[in-house]
Short mmCIF file of C-alpha atoms and ligand atoms in Angstrom, two decimals:
data_model
loop_
_atom_site.label_atom_id
_atom_site.label_comp_id
_atom_site.label_asym_id
_atom_site.label_seq_id
_atom_site.Cartn_x
_atom_site.Cartn_y
_atom_site.Cartn_z
CA MET Y 24 -44.84 -8.70 -8.00
CA SER Y 25 -41.76 -6.52 -7.52
CA THR Y 26 -40.60 -4.24 -10.32
CA GLN Y 27 -37.59 -6.49 -10.83
CA GLN Y 28 -39.83 -9.59 -11.16
CA ASP Y 29 -42.15 -7.71 -13.47
CA ASN Y 30 -39.26 -6.58 -15.70
CA ASN Y 31 -37.95 -10.12 -15.85
CA PHE Y 32 -41.39 -11.48 -16.79
CA GLN Y 33 -41.80 -8.81 -19.47
CA ALA Y 34 -38.34 -9.62 -20.85
CA ILE Y 35 -39.29 -13.30 -21.12
CA ILE Y 36 -42.58 -12.47 -22.88
CA SER Y 37 -40.77 -10.21 -25.40
CA HIS Y 38 -38.09 -12.82 -25.96
CA ALA Y 39 -40.73 -15.50 -26.54
CA LYS Y 40 -42.24 -13.38 -29.29
CA GLU Y 41 -39.00 -12.18 -30.88
CA TYR Y 42 -37.62 -15.69 -31.24
CA GLY Y 43 -40.76 -17.41 -32.47
CA PHE Y 44 -41.84 -19.19 -29.30
CA VAL Y 45 -45.19 -17.60 -28.44
CA PHE Y 46 -47.38 -15.09 -30.29
CA GLN Y 47 -50.59 -13.51 -29.19
CA SER Y 48 -53.51 -15.16 -30.99
CA SER Y 49 -54.89 -13.18 -33.97
CA GLU Y 50 -52.34 -10.46 -33.29
CA ILE Y 51 -53.16 -8.54 -36.47
CA TYR Y 52 -56.63 -7.96 -34.99
CA ASP Y 53 -55.08 -6.82 -31.70
CA GLY Y 54 -55.18 -10.29 -30.21
CA LEU Y 55 -57.70 -12.31 -28.25
CA SER Y 56 -57.43 -12.11 -24.52
CA ALA Y 57 -55.70 -15.08 -22.84
CA VAL Y 58 -55.34 -17.03 -26.09
CA TYR Y 59 -51.89 -17.66 -27.57
CA ASP Y 60 -50.25 -19.31 -30.58
CA TYR Y 61 -46.94 -21.15 -30.59
CA GLY Y 62 -44.38 -20.26 -33.26
CA PRO Y 63 -41.73 -22.46 -34.89
CA ASN Y 64 -39.47 -22.76 -31.83
CA GLY Y 65 -42.39 -22.76 -29.42
CA SER Y 66 -44.25 -25.57 -31.13
CA GLU Y 67 -41.06 -27.69 -31.12
CA LEU Y 68 -40.43 -27.02 -27.44
CA LYS Y 69 -44.07 -27.70 -26.56
CA LYS Y 70 -44.05 -30.96 -28.50
CA ASN Y 71 -40.81 -32.02 -26.82
CA ILE Y 72 -42.23 -31.38 -23.36
CA ARG Y 73 -45.37 -33.31 -24.28
CA ASP Y 74 -43.30 -36.21 -25.64
CA TYR Y 75 -41.10 -36.24 -22.55
CA TRP Y 76 -44.19 -36.52 -20.35
CA TRP Y 77 -45.83 -39.10 -22.62
CA LYS Y 78 -42.72 -41.26 -22.67
CA SER Y 79 -42.31 -41.10 -18.90
CA MET Y 80 -45.92 -42.17 -18.45
CA THR Y 81 -46.62 -44.72 -21.17
CA GLN Y 82 -43.19 -46.05 -22.14
CA LEU Y 83 -41.50 -46.13 -18.76
CA HIS Y 84 -44.57 -47.48 -16.93
CA GLU Y 85 -45.73 -50.82 -18.30
CA ASN Y 86 -49.07 -50.41 -16.56
CA ILE Y 87 -50.02 -47.05 -18.11
CA VAL Y 88 -51.59 -46.75 -21.55
CA GLY Y 89 -52.69 -43.70 -23.50
CA ILE Y 90 -55.87 -42.52 -25.19
CA ASP Y 91 -56.84 -39.58 -27.34
CA ALA Y 92 -60.46 -38.69 -26.61
CA ALA Y 93 -62.53 -36.04 -28.38
CA ILE Y 94 -62.92 -32.51 -27.03
CA PHE Y 95 -66.70 -32.70 -27.38
CA MET Y 96 -68.39 -35.14 -25.05
CA HIS Y 97 -71.98 -36.05 -24.32
CA PRO Y 98 -73.40 -33.21 -22.21
CA THR Y 99 -74.44 -35.59 -19.43
CA THR Y 100 -70.72 -36.18 -18.81
CA TRP Y 101 -70.47 -32.73 -17.28
CA LYS Y 102 -73.65 -33.16 -15.23
CA ALA Y 103 -72.20 -36.39 -13.82
CA SER Y 104 -68.76 -34.94 -13.15
CA GLY Y 105 -70.27 -32.03 -11.26
CA HIS Y 106 -68.92 -29.40 -13.64
CA VAL Y 107 -72.36 -28.05 -14.64
CA ASP Y 108 -73.27 -27.39 -11.02
CA ASN Y 109 -69.93 -26.88 -9.32
CA PHE Y 110 -67.26 -25.79 -11.76
CA SER Y 111 -67.34 -22.23 -10.70
CA ASP Y 112 -65.12 -19.88 -8.83
CA PRO Y 113 -66.10 -17.27 -6.28
CA MET Y 114 -65.90 -13.90 -8.01
CA ILE Y 115 -66.19 -10.34 -6.89
CA ASP Y 116 -66.74 -7.23 -9.02
CA ASN Y 117 -65.46 -3.76 -8.41
CA LYS Y 118 -68.47 -1.47 -8.76
CA ASP Y 119 -66.43 1.45 -10.09
CA SER Y 120 -64.25 -0.22 -12.71
CA LYS Y 121 -66.72 -3.11 -13.38
CA LYS Y 122 -63.69 -5.36 -13.31
CA ARG Y 123 -64.28 -8.92 -12.09
CA TYR Y 124 -61.77 -10.80 -9.94
CA ARG Y 125 -61.44 -14.32 -8.70
CA VAL Y 126 -61.56 -13.85 -4.96
CA ASP Y 127 -58.56 -16.05 -4.18
CA HIS Y 128 -56.46 -14.29 -6.83
CA LEU Y 129 -57.38 -10.87 -5.52
CA ILE Y 130 -56.34 -11.82 -1.99
CA GLU Y 131 -53.21 -13.67 -3.15
CA GLY Y 132 -52.17 -10.61 -5.17
CA PHE Y 133 -52.53 -8.49 -2.05
CA ALA Y 134 -50.47 -10.99 -0.03
CA ASP Y 135 -47.74 -10.86 -2.71
CA GLU Y 136 -47.63 -7.08 -2.35
CA LEU Y 137 -47.27 -7.41 1.41
CA GLU Y 138 -44.41 -9.87 0.92
CA THR Y 139 -42.52 -7.51 -1.35
CA LYS Y 140 -42.92 -4.83 1.32
CA GLY Y 141 -41.30 -7.21 3.82
CA GLU Y 142 -44.53 -7.97 5.69
CA GLU Y 143 -44.24 -11.75 5.28
CA GLN Y 144 -45.94 -12.62 8.55
CA LYS Y 145 -49.05 -10.59 7.75
CA ALA Y 146 -49.16 -12.08 4.21
CA ARG Y 147 -49.05 -15.60 5.65
CA GLU Y 148 -51.84 -14.83 8.13
CA ILE Y 149 -54.09 -13.44 5.43
CA LEU Y 150 -53.54 -16.46 3.18
CA GLN Y 151 -54.25 -18.86 6.05
CA HIS Y 152 -57.40 -16.94 6.91
CA MET Y 153 -58.43 -17.03 3.24
CA ASP Y 154 -57.86 -20.81 3.02
CA ALA Y 155 -60.01 -21.37 6.11
CA LEU Y 156 -62.84 -19.19 4.75
CA LEU Y 157 -62.68 -20.85 1.32
CA ALA Y 158 -62.84 -24.26 2.97
CA LYS Y 159 -66.14 -23.23 4.59
CA ASP Y 160 -67.48 -21.44 1.46
CA ASP Y 161 -67.85 -18.44 3.75
CA TYR Y 162 -68.35 -15.70 1.14
CA ALA Y 163 -69.45 -13.05 3.64
CA GLY Y 164 -66.25 -13.74 5.60
CA LEU Y 165 -64.14 -13.46 2.46
CA LYS Y 166 -65.73 -10.16 1.53
CA LYS Y 167 -65.06 -8.90 5.04
CA LEU Y 168 -61.41 -10.02 4.73
CA ILE Y 169 -61.12 -7.99 1.51
CA GLU Y 170 -62.76 -4.94 3.05
CA ASP Y 171 -60.93 -5.13 6.39
CA ASN Y 172 -57.60 -5.17 4.55
CA LYS Y 173 -58.75 -2.41 2.20
CA ILE Y 174 -57.80 -4.50 -0.83
CA LYS Y 175 -58.21 -2.25 -3.83
CA CYS Y 176 -59.11 -2.82 -7.48
CA ALA Y 177 -56.00 -2.34 -9.63
CA VAL Y 178 -58.01 -0.36 -12.20
CA SER Y 179 -60.23 1.99 -10.16
CA GLY Y 180 -58.10 2.00 -7.01
CA THR Y 181 -61.27 1.75 -4.88
CA CYS Y 182 -62.61 -0.75 -2.33
CA ASN Y 183 -66.17 -0.55 -3.64
CA TRP Y 184 -66.96 -4.27 -4.02
CA THR Y 185 -70.09 -6.26 -4.88
CA ASP Y 186 -71.03 -9.40 -2.95
CA ILE Y 187 -69.19 -12.56 -3.90
CA ARG Y 188 -70.89 -14.82 -6.49
CA GLN Y 189 -70.17 -18.05 -8.31
CA PHE Y 190 -69.30 -17.97 -12.03
CA ASN Y 191 -69.21 -21.14 -14.19
CA LEU Y 192 -66.02 -21.51 -16.21
CA MET Y 193 -67.26 -23.81 -18.99
CA PHE Y 194 -67.70 -22.60 -22.58
CA ASP Y 195 -70.86 -23.88 -24.22
CA THR Y 196 -71.80 -24.25 -27.85
CA LYS Y 197 -74.42 -26.00 -30.00
CA LEU Y 198 -74.12 -29.27 -31.82
CA GLY Y 199 -75.65 -29.48 -35.30
CA SER Y 200 -76.77 -26.82 -37.73
CA VAL Y 201 -80.31 -26.17 -36.50
CA THR Y 202 -79.92 -24.39 -33.21
CA ASP Y 203 -83.45 -25.15 -31.97
CA GLU Y 204 -82.98 -28.86 -32.17
CA ALA Y 205 -79.44 -28.89 -31.05
CA ASP Y 206 -78.26 -29.70 -27.58
CA THR Y 207 -75.96 -27.45 -25.65
CA ILE Y 208 -72.59 -29.08 -25.38
CA TYR Y 209 -69.44 -27.93 -23.67
CA LEU Y 210 -65.84 -27.55 -24.65
CA ARG Y 211 -64.18 -29.86 -22.15
CA PRO Y 212 -62.74 -28.01 -19.16
CA GLU Y 213 -60.40 -30.94 -18.36
CA THR Y 214 -59.20 -34.00 -20.23
CA ALA Y 215 -59.83 -36.34 -17.29
CA GLN Y 216 -63.47 -37.11 -18.09
CA GLY Y 217 -62.51 -38.56 -21.48
CA ILE Y 218 -60.47 -41.07 -19.50
CA PHE Y 219 -63.23 -41.93 -17.03
CA VAL Y 220 -65.93 -42.56 -19.62
CA ASN Y 221 -63.51 -44.83 -21.51
CA PHE Y 222 -62.35 -46.65 -18.39
CA LEU Y 223 -63.87 -50.04 -19.28
CA ASN Y 224 -63.13 -49.76 -23.03
CA VAL Y 225 -59.47 -49.30 -22.22
CA GLN Y 226 -59.32 -51.82 -19.39
CA LYS Y 227 -60.88 -54.53 -21.54
CA THR Y 228 -59.20 -53.87 -24.89
CA ALA Y 229 -55.72 -53.35 -23.44
CA ARG Y 230 -56.32 -56.15 -20.89
CA MET Y 231 -55.18 -53.97 -18.01
CA LYS Y 232 -55.01 -55.25 -14.44
CA ILE Y 233 -55.38 -52.98 -11.44
CA PRO Y 234 -53.35 -50.98 -10.53
CA PHE Y 235 -53.11 -49.32 -13.94
CA GLY Y 236 -53.21 -45.87 -15.45
CA ILE Y 237 -54.64 -44.10 -18.50
CA ALA Y 238 -52.79 -41.06 -19.83
CA GLN Y 239 -54.01 -38.36 -22.15
CA THR Y 240 -52.82 -35.02 -23.47
CA GLY Y 241 -55.07 -32.51 -25.14
CA LYS Y 242 -56.85 -29.19 -25.21
CA ALA Y 243 -59.05 -27.95 -22.40
CA PHE Y 244 -61.06 -24.73 -22.23
CA ARG Y 245 -61.98 -22.52 -19.31
CA ASN Y 246 -63.57 -19.12 -19.36
CA GLU Y 247 -61.03 -17.76 -16.92
CA ILE Y 248 -61.82 -14.37 -15.45
CA VAL Y 249 -58.37 -13.32 -14.41
CA ALA Y 250 -56.38 -13.98 -17.53
CA ARG Y 251 -53.49 -11.59 -17.70
CA GLN Y 252 -50.43 -13.64 -16.90
CA PHE Y 253 -49.28 -14.61 -20.39
CA ILE Y 254 -49.52 -18.38 -20.89
CA PHE Y 255 -49.81 -19.05 -17.16
CA ARG Y 256 -53.59 -18.73 -17.31
CA MET Y 257 -55.21 -19.19 -20.68
CA ARG Y 258 -58.75 -19.73 -21.90
CA GLU Y 259 -57.63 -22.45 -24.31
CA PHE Y 260 -54.79 -24.58 -23.01
CA GLU Y 261 -53.43 -28.07 -23.03
CA GLN Y 262 -53.36 -30.58 -20.20
CA MET Y 263 -51.36 -33.75 -19.64
CA GLU Y 264 -53.34 -35.93 -17.30
CA MET Y 265 -53.04 -39.45 -15.96
CA GLN Y 266 -55.70 -41.26 -13.97
CA PHE Y 267 -54.35 -44.18 -11.96
CA PHE Y 268 -56.97 -46.80 -11.01
CA VAL Y 269 -56.35 -48.64 -7.76
CA ARG Y 270 -57.96 -51.06 -5.35
CA PRO Y 271 -59.98 -49.20 -2.66
CA GLY Y 272 -57.91 -48.86 0.48
CA THR Y 273 -54.60 -48.53 -1.39
CA GLU Y 274 -55.20 -44.99 -2.62
CA GLY Y 275 -53.27 -43.39 0.26
CA ASP Y 276 -50.07 -45.22 -0.68
CA TRP Y 277 -50.52 -44.51 -4.39
CA TYR Y 278 -51.17 -40.86 -3.68
CA LYS Y 279 -47.82 -40.70 -1.84
CA TYR Y 280 -46.15 -42.57 -4.69
CA TRP Y 281 -47.40 -40.21 -7.40
CA LYS Y 282 -46.77 -37.08 -5.34
CA GLU Y 283 -43.10 -38.07 -5.11
CA ALA Y 284 -42.84 -39.53 -8.64
CA ARG Y 285 -44.18 -36.39 -10.26
CA LEU Y 286 -41.74 -34.14 -8.42
CA GLN Y 287 -38.93 -36.47 -9.51
CA TRP Y 288 -40.10 -36.09 -13.13
CA HIS Y 289 -39.66 -32.32 -12.84
CA LEU Y 290 -36.24 -32.72 -11.23
CA SER Y 291 -35.16 -35.17 -13.94
CA LEU Y 292 -35.01 -32.13 -16.22
CA GLY Y 293 -32.15 -30.82 -14.09
CA ILE Y 294 -34.10 -27.92 -12.59
CA ASP Y 295 -32.97 -26.53 -9.24
CA PRO Y 296 -35.02 -28.35 -6.52
CA SER Y 297 -35.19 -25.19 -4.40
CA LYS Y 298 -37.51 -23.70 -7.02
CA TYR Y 299 -40.11 -26.35 -6.26
CA ARG Y 300 -42.39 -26.87 -3.30
CA TYR Y 301 -45.56 -28.78 -2.44
CA HIS Y 302 -48.74 -27.04 -1.41
CA ASP Y 303 -51.10 -29.43 0.37
CA HIS Y 304 -54.74 -28.42 -0.04
CA ILE Y 305 -56.76 -27.49 3.00
CA LYS Y 306 -59.94 -26.95 1.01
CA LEU Y 307 -60.66 -30.25 -0.70
CA ALA Y 308 -63.14 -30.76 -3.51
CA HIS Y 309 -66.19 -32.59 -2.12
CA TYR Y 310 -65.02 -35.91 -3.63
CA ALA Y 311 -61.31 -35.59 -2.89
CA LYS Y 312 -59.52 -37.49 -0.14
CA GLU Y 313 -56.14 -35.77 -0.47
CA ALA Y 314 -54.78 -33.18 -2.88
CA CYS Y 315 -51.66 -31.14 -3.38
CA ASP Y 316 -50.10 -28.85 -5.92
CA ILE Y 317 -46.53 -28.93 -7.12
CA GLU Y 318 -45.58 -25.28 -7.14
CA PHE Y 319 -42.73 -23.64 -9.00
CA GLU Y 320 -41.07 -20.29 -8.46
CA PHE Y 321 -42.20 -18.49 -11.63
CA PRO Y 322 -41.14 -14.87 -12.19
CA ILE Y 323 -44.61 -14.04 -10.80
CA GLY Y 324 -43.91 -15.96 -7.58
CA PHE Y 325 -44.50 -19.55 -6.40
CA LYS Y 326 -47.49 -20.88 -8.37
CA GLU Y 327 -49.12 -24.22 -9.18
CA VAL Y 328 -47.79 -26.12 -12.17
CA GLU Y 329 -49.28 -29.52 -11.43
CA GLY Y 330 -51.96 -31.06 -9.21
CA ILE Y 331 -51.98 -34.53 -7.62
CA HIS Y 332 -55.44 -35.54 -6.47
CA SER Y 333 -56.80 -38.59 -4.72
CA ARG Y 334 -60.31 -38.56 -6.27
CA SER Y 335 -61.83 -41.63 -4.54
CA ASP Y 336 -64.39 -43.51 -6.69
CA PHE Y 337 -66.34 -40.31 -7.23
CA ASP Y 338 -66.08 -39.94 -11.01
CA LEU Y 339 -66.66 -43.58 -11.97
CA THR Y 340 -69.56 -43.84 -9.52
CA GLN Y 341 -71.14 -40.69 -10.93
CA HIS Y 342 -70.84 -42.02 -14.49
CA GLN Y 343 -72.34 -45.32 -13.39
CA VAL Y 344 -75.32 -43.48 -11.87
CA TYR Y 345 -75.89 -41.15 -14.82
CA SER Y 346 -75.22 -43.64 -17.63
CA LYS Y 347 -76.77 -46.63 -15.84
CA LYS Y 348 -73.80 -48.66 -17.13
CA LYS Y 349 -71.68 -50.64 -14.70
CA MET Y 350 -68.27 -49.10 -14.11
CA GLN Y 351 -66.96 -52.01 -12.11
CA TYR Y 352 -63.80 -53.99 -12.34
CA PHE Y 353 -63.46 -57.66 -11.44
CA ASP Y 354 -60.37 -58.24 -9.34
CA ALA Y 355 -59.39 -61.92 -9.40
CA ASP Y 356 -56.48 -61.47 -6.98
CA ILE Y 357 -56.91 -63.20 -3.65
CA ASP Y 358 -57.59 -61.06 -0.60
CA GLU Y 359 -55.42 -62.58 2.12
CA ALA Y 360 -57.85 -61.50 4.82
CA THR Y 361 -60.74 -63.54 3.40
CA GLY Y 362 -58.95 -66.06 1.19
CA LYS Y 363 -61.32 -65.09 -1.62
CA PRO Y 364 -60.92 -62.89 -4.72
CA TYR Y 365 -61.40 -59.19 -4.17
CA GLY Y 366 -64.25 -59.46 -6.70
CA ASN Y 367 -66.20 -56.59 -8.23
CA TYR Y 368 -65.65 -52.99 -7.21
CA ILE Y 369 -65.44 -49.47 -8.58
CA PRO Y 370 -61.75 -48.55 -8.49
CA TYR Y 371 -60.38 -45.55 -6.66
CA VAL Y 372 -58.41 -42.99 -8.64
CA VAL Y 373 -55.25 -40.99 -8.09
CA GLU Y 374 -54.83 -38.28 -10.69
CA THR Y 375 -51.79 -36.35 -11.85
CA SER Y 376 -52.68 -33.26 -13.87
CA ILE Y 377 -50.20 -30.83 -15.35
CA GLY Y 378 -50.72 -27.92 -17.72
CA LEU Y 379 -48.51 -28.22 -20.78
CA ASP Y 380 -48.49 -24.47 -21.38
CA ARG Y 381 -47.66 -23.82 -17.76
CA MET Y 382 -44.81 -26.33 -17.97
CA PHE Y 383 -43.66 -24.50 -21.10
CA LEU Y 384 -43.61 -21.23 -19.16
CA LEU Y 385 -41.73 -22.97 -16.36
CA ILE Y 386 -39.06 -24.19 -18.78
CA LEU Y 387 -38.81 -20.83 -20.52
CA SER Y 388 -38.61 -18.74 -17.37
CA ASN Y 389 -36.15 -21.12 -15.73
CA ALA Y 390 -34.00 -21.14 -18.88
CA TYR Y 391 -33.93 -17.40 -19.55
CA HIS Y 392 -30.71 -15.68 -18.51
CA GLU Y 393 -29.13 -12.36 -19.37
CA GLU Y 394 -25.42 -12.95 -18.89
CA THR Y 395 -22.34 -10.79 -18.80
CA ILE Y 396 -19.30 -12.37 -20.38
CA ASN Y 397 -15.76 -11.45 -19.32
CA LYS Y 398 -13.59 -11.63 -22.39
CA GLU Y 399 -9.89 -12.52 -22.50
CA ASP Y 400 -8.89 -8.98 -23.50
CA GLY Y 401 -10.45 -7.61 -20.30
CA THR Y 402 -13.58 -6.21 -21.95
CA THR Y 403 -17.08 -7.50 -21.34
CA ASP Y 404 -19.87 -8.64 -23.59
CA SER Y 405 -23.39 -9.81 -22.93
CA ARG Y 406 -25.73 -12.48 -24.18
CA VAL Y 407 -29.28 -13.73 -23.69
CA VAL Y 408 -29.28 -17.49 -23.40
CA LEU Y 409 -31.96 -20.09 -22.86
CA HIS Y 410 -30.56 -22.93 -20.75
CA ILE Y 411 -33.27 -25.32 -21.93
CA PRO Y 412 -32.62 -28.95 -20.90
CA GLU Y 413 -30.90 -30.62 -23.88
CA LYS Y 414 -33.56 -33.33 -24.16
CA ILE Y 415 -36.34 -30.87 -24.91
CA ALA Y 416 -34.53 -28.01 -26.68
CA PRO Y 417 -36.23 -27.05 -30.00
CA ASN Y 418 -33.01 -27.65 -31.96
CA LYS Y 419 -30.30 -29.92 -30.64
CA LEU Y 420 -27.49 -29.03 -33.01
CA ALA Y 421 -26.66 -26.03 -35.19
CA ILE Y 422 -24.36 -26.81 -38.11
CA LEU Y 423 -22.44 -23.74 -39.22
CA PRO Y 424 -19.95 -23.69 -42.10
CA LEU Y 425 -17.47 -20.87 -41.45
CA THR Y 426 -17.75 -19.57 -45.01
CA LYS Y 427 -20.11 -20.10 -47.92
CA LYS Y 428 -17.35 -21.40 -50.16
CA ASP Y 429 -14.27 -23.67 -50.39
CA GLY Y 430 -16.36 -26.82 -50.06
CA LEU Y 431 -17.31 -26.11 -46.42
CA PRO Y 432 -21.10 -26.02 -47.02
CA GLU Y 433 -20.84 -29.42 -48.71
CA ILE Y 434 -19.22 -30.98 -45.63
CA ALA Y 435 -21.78 -29.26 -43.41
CA ARG Y 436 -24.67 -30.57 -45.53
CA GLU Y 437 -23.29 -34.09 -45.26
CA LEU Y 438 -23.25 -33.80 -41.46
CA MET Y 439 -26.77 -32.40 -41.59
CA ASN Y 440 -27.96 -35.42 -43.58
CA GLU Y 441 -26.25 -37.78 -41.18
CA CYS Y 442 -27.80 -36.21 -38.06
CA LYS Y 443 -31.28 -35.02 -39.03
CA PRO Y 444 -32.99 -38.41 -38.96
CA TYR Y 445 -31.99 -38.67 -35.28
CA PHE Y 446 -32.59 -35.21 -33.83
CA LYS Y 447 -33.56 -31.72 -34.95
CA CYS Y 448 -30.71 -29.78 -36.53
CA PHE Y 449 -30.43 -26.23 -37.78
CA TYR Y 450 -28.26 -25.15 -40.71
CA GLU Y 451 -26.97 -21.63 -41.27
CA GLU Y 452 -24.30 -20.00 -43.44
CA LYS Y 453 -25.13 -16.32 -42.98
CA ASP Y 454 -23.29 -13.78 -40.74
CA ALA Y 455 -20.16 -13.87 -38.61
CA ILE Y 456 -19.80 -16.96 -36.47
CA GLY Y 457 -20.12 -15.04 -33.17
CA LYS Y 458 -23.44 -13.62 -34.26
CA ARG Y 459 -24.67 -17.06 -35.26
CA TYR Y 460 -23.68 -18.46 -31.86
CA ARG Y 461 -25.66 -15.70 -30.12
CA ARG Y 462 -28.77 -16.50 -32.16
CA GLN Y 463 -28.50 -20.15 -31.18
CA ASP Y 464 -28.00 -19.20 -27.50
CA ALA Y 465 -31.19 -17.15 -27.69
CA ILE Y 466 -33.25 -20.15 -28.79
CA GLY Y 467 -31.48 -22.60 -26.50
CA THR Y 468 -29.61 -24.81 -28.98
CA PRO Y 469 -27.23 -26.84 -26.78
CA PHE Y 470 -24.58 -27.59 -29.41
CA CYS Y 471 -23.10 -25.67 -32.33
CA VAL Y 472 -20.64 -27.21 -34.72
CA THR Y 473 -18.44 -25.08 -36.97
CA ILE Y 474 -16.93 -26.50 -40.13
CA ASP Y 475 -13.77 -24.61 -41.12
CA HIS Y 476 -10.76 -25.04 -43.38
CA GLN Y 477 -9.01 -27.33 -40.92
CA THR Y 478 -11.97 -29.72 -41.25
CA LYS Y 479 -10.88 -30.37 -44.81
CA GLU Y 480 -7.41 -31.30 -43.63
CA ASP Y 481 -8.01 -33.44 -40.55
CA ASN Y 482 -11.78 -34.13 -40.40
CA THR Y 483 -12.19 -32.25 -37.11
CA VAL Y 484 -14.74 -29.58 -36.25
CA THR Y 485 -15.18 -27.05 -33.47
CA ILE Y 486 -17.99 -27.93 -31.13
CA ARG Y 487 -19.28 -25.16 -28.89
CA TYR Y 488 -21.30 -25.83 -25.76
CA ARG Y 489 -24.16 -23.41 -25.09
CA ASP Y 490 -23.98 -23.33 -21.29
CA SER Y 491 -20.23 -23.07 -20.75
CA MET Y 492 -19.48 -21.47 -24.15
CA LEU Y 493 -16.40 -23.72 -24.19
CA GLN Y 494 -15.16 -24.79 -27.57
CA GLU Y 495 -13.16 -27.87 -28.45
CA ARG Y 496 -12.10 -29.73 -31.54
CA ILE Y 497 -13.55 -33.16 -32.06
CA LEU Y 498 -13.69 -35.59 -34.95
CA LEU Y 499 -16.48 -34.89 -37.39
CA SER Y 500 -17.42 -38.56 -37.17
CA LYS Y 501 -18.06 -38.21 -33.40
CA VAL Y 502 -20.58 -35.35 -33.58
CA LYS Y 503 -23.74 -37.39 -34.02
CA ASP Y 504 -23.05 -39.72 -31.09
CA LEU Y 505 -21.96 -36.90 -28.78
CA VAL Y 506 -25.24 -35.06 -29.37
CA LEU Y 507 -27.33 -38.23 -29.23
CA GLU Y 508 -25.88 -39.16 -25.86
CA ALA Y 509 -26.79 -35.77 -24.40
CA VAL Y 510 -30.32 -35.55 -25.77
CA MET Y 511 -31.60 -39.08 -25.25
P1 ATP M 13 -55.54 -22.79 -10.90
O1 ATP M 13 -55.78 -22.86 -9.41
O2 ATP M 13 -54.21 -22.21 -11.28
O3 ATP M 13 -56.68 -22.21 -11.66
P2 ATP M 13 -56.56 -25.43 -11.06
O4 ATP M 13 -56.32 -25.92 -9.67
O5 ATP M 13 -57.91 -24.99 -11.45
O6 ATP M 13 -55.49 -24.30 -11.42
P3 ATP M 13 -56.53 -28.01 -12.24
O7 ATP M 13 -57.98 -28.05 -12.52
O8 ATP M 13 -56.00 -28.85 -11.14
O9 ATP M 13 -56.05 -26.51 -12.07
O10 ATP M 13 -55.76 -28.31 -13.61
C1 ATP M 13 -54.53 -28.99 -13.65
C2 ATP M 13 -53.45 -28.17 -14.28
O11 ATP M 13 -53.89 -27.59 -15.50
C3 ATP M 13 -52.97 -27.01 -13.45
O12 ATP M 13 -52.01 -27.43 -12.50
C4 ATP M 13 -52.37 -26.09 -14.49
O13 ATP M 13 -51.04 -26.47 -14.79
C5 ATP M 13 -53.22 -26.35 -15.71
N1 ATP M 13 -54.20 -25.27 -15.89
C6 ATP M 13 -55.39 -25.14 -15.26
N2 ATP M 13 -56.02 -24.04 -15.69
C7 ATP M 13 -55.21 -23.46 -16.62
C8 ATP M 13 -55.29 -22.30 -17.43
N3 ATP M 13 -56.36 -21.53 -17.40
N4 ATP M 13 -54.26 -22.02 -18.27
C9 ATP M 13 -53.18 -22.82 -18.34
N5 ATP M 13 -53.04 -23.92 -17.59
C10 ATP M 13 -54.03 -24.25 -16.74
#
């Protein structure tokens, strides 16, 4: 990361704290590493992003329904899914600092450094070499790659590395009060398995016909080793996942469909397309047929925000084997090739999986701007503004009476009562109007309305637009509809 990028990232982190978006967890006890809390503006923004995703999945797709499964699941779930045996990352320890790194992160960090030094070609070669070695699980080769390039530990500054080992990322705990009798259970590392084990419950009760999807949002937990990038990589985080069940043989087309549809969802928020790119996986999980990441240009570089995975029938088959319960679907549609119904089969699955916290960071870092304003009198001013898409901004409208007297607060309160059932409003009387505008810019409120003495005469107000800072007079009676139109 360049110094400029680093400064920008630090500025966003400070801003997130100062304006009540994100706090470190248990801050009064010096925090808990890679765990964060969302403040008043943050929890609104997070909820709005979640709702926007949920609506796009379950309301705009007639063939996708939602569930809300528990975090705790029967421990055999994680045996069946492969997480007990395979949910691990290759790690390497520096013998001098005792610091542990995920191998791919260590090498990627080195490649980033090369890029900032202008050695793009070398960075690309190293990443390609790394991908090839990871695909073969060639740990000796990876260690050699680290040593040959003299990749150093950031803490000790040495190249004194251990061999590479696997480290399981699941948190375990005990169910019940008597530890001896209790089983070890896991905090779910992904929400997807709650969907798979409920596949038939949902299909039957909601009378779904293939192709159909099941969506879920909720907490997931991973004992991440490298956890120092704010809310990019957390130990407790939230996922928004959708498993789409399809007839075997059609998964390739559905994979293409969801790969495109998910990128379009991101772009529907009005974010610059050049900040997005796909990264097709070379190393596929043992069950995967195709997989890609949607990457975004965060202040820490291009990184994954969402994964699209063609998971074959792996998960449902595994649950059928471990639970000894049939996970089949009866497809009554006629197969033109045979003239008979497709009959019973275990569906194939295409998954879309996005981290809510990572999407939050995407929105925040894309929105954050430090701007210089050229004033009419030739002087300059500055502001920090969050250009958050109107639809998901924490507050949609700030209602600001110019003074605390002369009946202006009463008019403002009336407008507040008219608008607040429809969208989130913020009311404030304190301080000069310019200062109030700046505070709203800093939390990304798209519209401010000022009630002044003229309002009493002609029922007009000044509306100020966050992005352009333009102000115009409109009828008080038009405010609600103007905002509604922009935020729907
Ligand atoms: P990464 O390579 O960054 O660790 P992953 O490939 O393990 O991610 P998936 O298992 O595909 O991630 O999870 C789907 C999504 O969940 C990711 O695209 C990301 O947005 C989010 N996610 C995964 N791990 C974390 C984490 N530790 N903190 C925050 N979000 C996460």
